[in-house]
GROMACS .gro file of C-alpha atoms in nm:
model
   62
    1ALA     CA    1   0.000   0.000   0.000
    2ALA     CA    2   0.167   0.317  -0.119
    3TYR     CA    3   0.097   0.600   0.124
    4PRO     CA    4   0.090   0.960   0.011
    5ASP     CA    5   0.384   1.143   0.172
    6ALA     CA    6   0.172   1.305   0.445
    7GLU     CA    7   0.030   0.968   0.550
    8ARG     CA    8   0.373   0.808   0.545
    9GLU     CA    9   0.510   1.088   0.765
   10LYS     CA   10   0.219   1.052   1.009
   11ALA     CA   11   0.279   0.677   1.030
   12ARG     CA   12   0.653   0.728   1.081
   13GLN     CA   13   0.591   0.975   1.366
   14TYR     CA   14   0.346   0.735   1.528
   15TRP     CA   15   0.595   0.448   1.519
   16ASN     CA   16   0.872   0.672   1.652
   17GLN     CA   17   0.649   0.774   1.944
   18GLU     CA   18   0.565   0.409   2.011
   19ALA     CA   19   0.934   0.316   2.003
   20ARG     CA   20   1.016   0.599   2.244
   21ARG     CA   21   0.734   0.490   2.477
   22GLU     CA   22   0.858   0.130   2.473
   23GLY     CA   23   1.211   0.255   2.546
   24LEU     CA   24   1.092   0.458   2.845
   25ARG     CA   25   0.885   0.165   2.971
   26ALA     CA   26   1.186  -0.066   2.948
   27GLU     CA   27   1.405   0.190   3.127
   28LEU     CA   28   1.149   0.225   3.407
   29LEU     CA   29   1.120  -0.153   3.451
   30GLU     CA   30   1.498  -0.180   3.461
   31ARG     CA   31   1.521   0.093   3.726
   32LYS     CA   32   1.250  -0.077   3.934
   33ALA     CA   33   1.434  -0.409   3.909
   34VAL     CA   34   1.759  -0.248   4.025
   35GLU     CA   35   1.584  -0.074   4.317
   36HIS     CA   36   1.421  -0.403   4.414
   37VAL     CA   37   1.756  -0.585   4.416
   38LEU     CA   38   1.919  -0.306   4.619
   39ALA     CA   39   1.632  -0.305   4.870
   40ARG     CA   40   1.665  -0.682   4.917
   41ALA     CA   41   2.041  -0.648   4.960
   42LYS     CA   42   1.984  -0.386   5.233
   43VAL     CA   43   1.744  -0.620   5.413
   44ASN     CA   44   1.999  -0.902   5.391
   45ILE     CA   45   2.276  -0.676   5.524
   46LYS     CA   46   2.054  -0.572   5.818
   47ARG     CA   47   1.969  -0.934   5.891
   48ILE     CA   48   2.335  -1.034   5.881
   49SER     CA   49   2.434  -0.751   6.116
   50ILE     CA   50   2.152  -0.849   6.356
   51GLU     CA   51   2.267  -1.211   6.345
   52GLU     CA   52   2.627  -1.101   6.408
   53ALA     CA   53   2.516  -0.888   6.703
   54GLN     CA   54   2.322  -1.182   6.848
   55ALA     CA   55   2.620  -1.413   6.800
   56LYS     CA   56   2.846  -1.160   6.974
   57ASP     CA   57   2.595  -1.135   7.261
   58GLU     CA   58   2.594  -1.511   7.301
   59GLU     CA   59   2.976  -1.522   7.294
   60GLU     CA   60   2.997  -1.254   7.564
   61ARG     CA   61   2.744  -1.436   7.781
   62ALA     CA   62   2.925  -1.770   7.748
   0.00000   0.00000   0.00000
């Protein structure tokens, strides 16, 4: 289907906008994934430091 130039330009702009939207969506998902991993790492670090503190307590009591 041969588009007149104006139609072709409109279609091209639409696809460019869609591509940009998809790019932003992917970037956002990536950022959320990174934040999720970092949050879990923080929780693990806290848990480890609590466990270390408890172990130290038990050593001092023994």
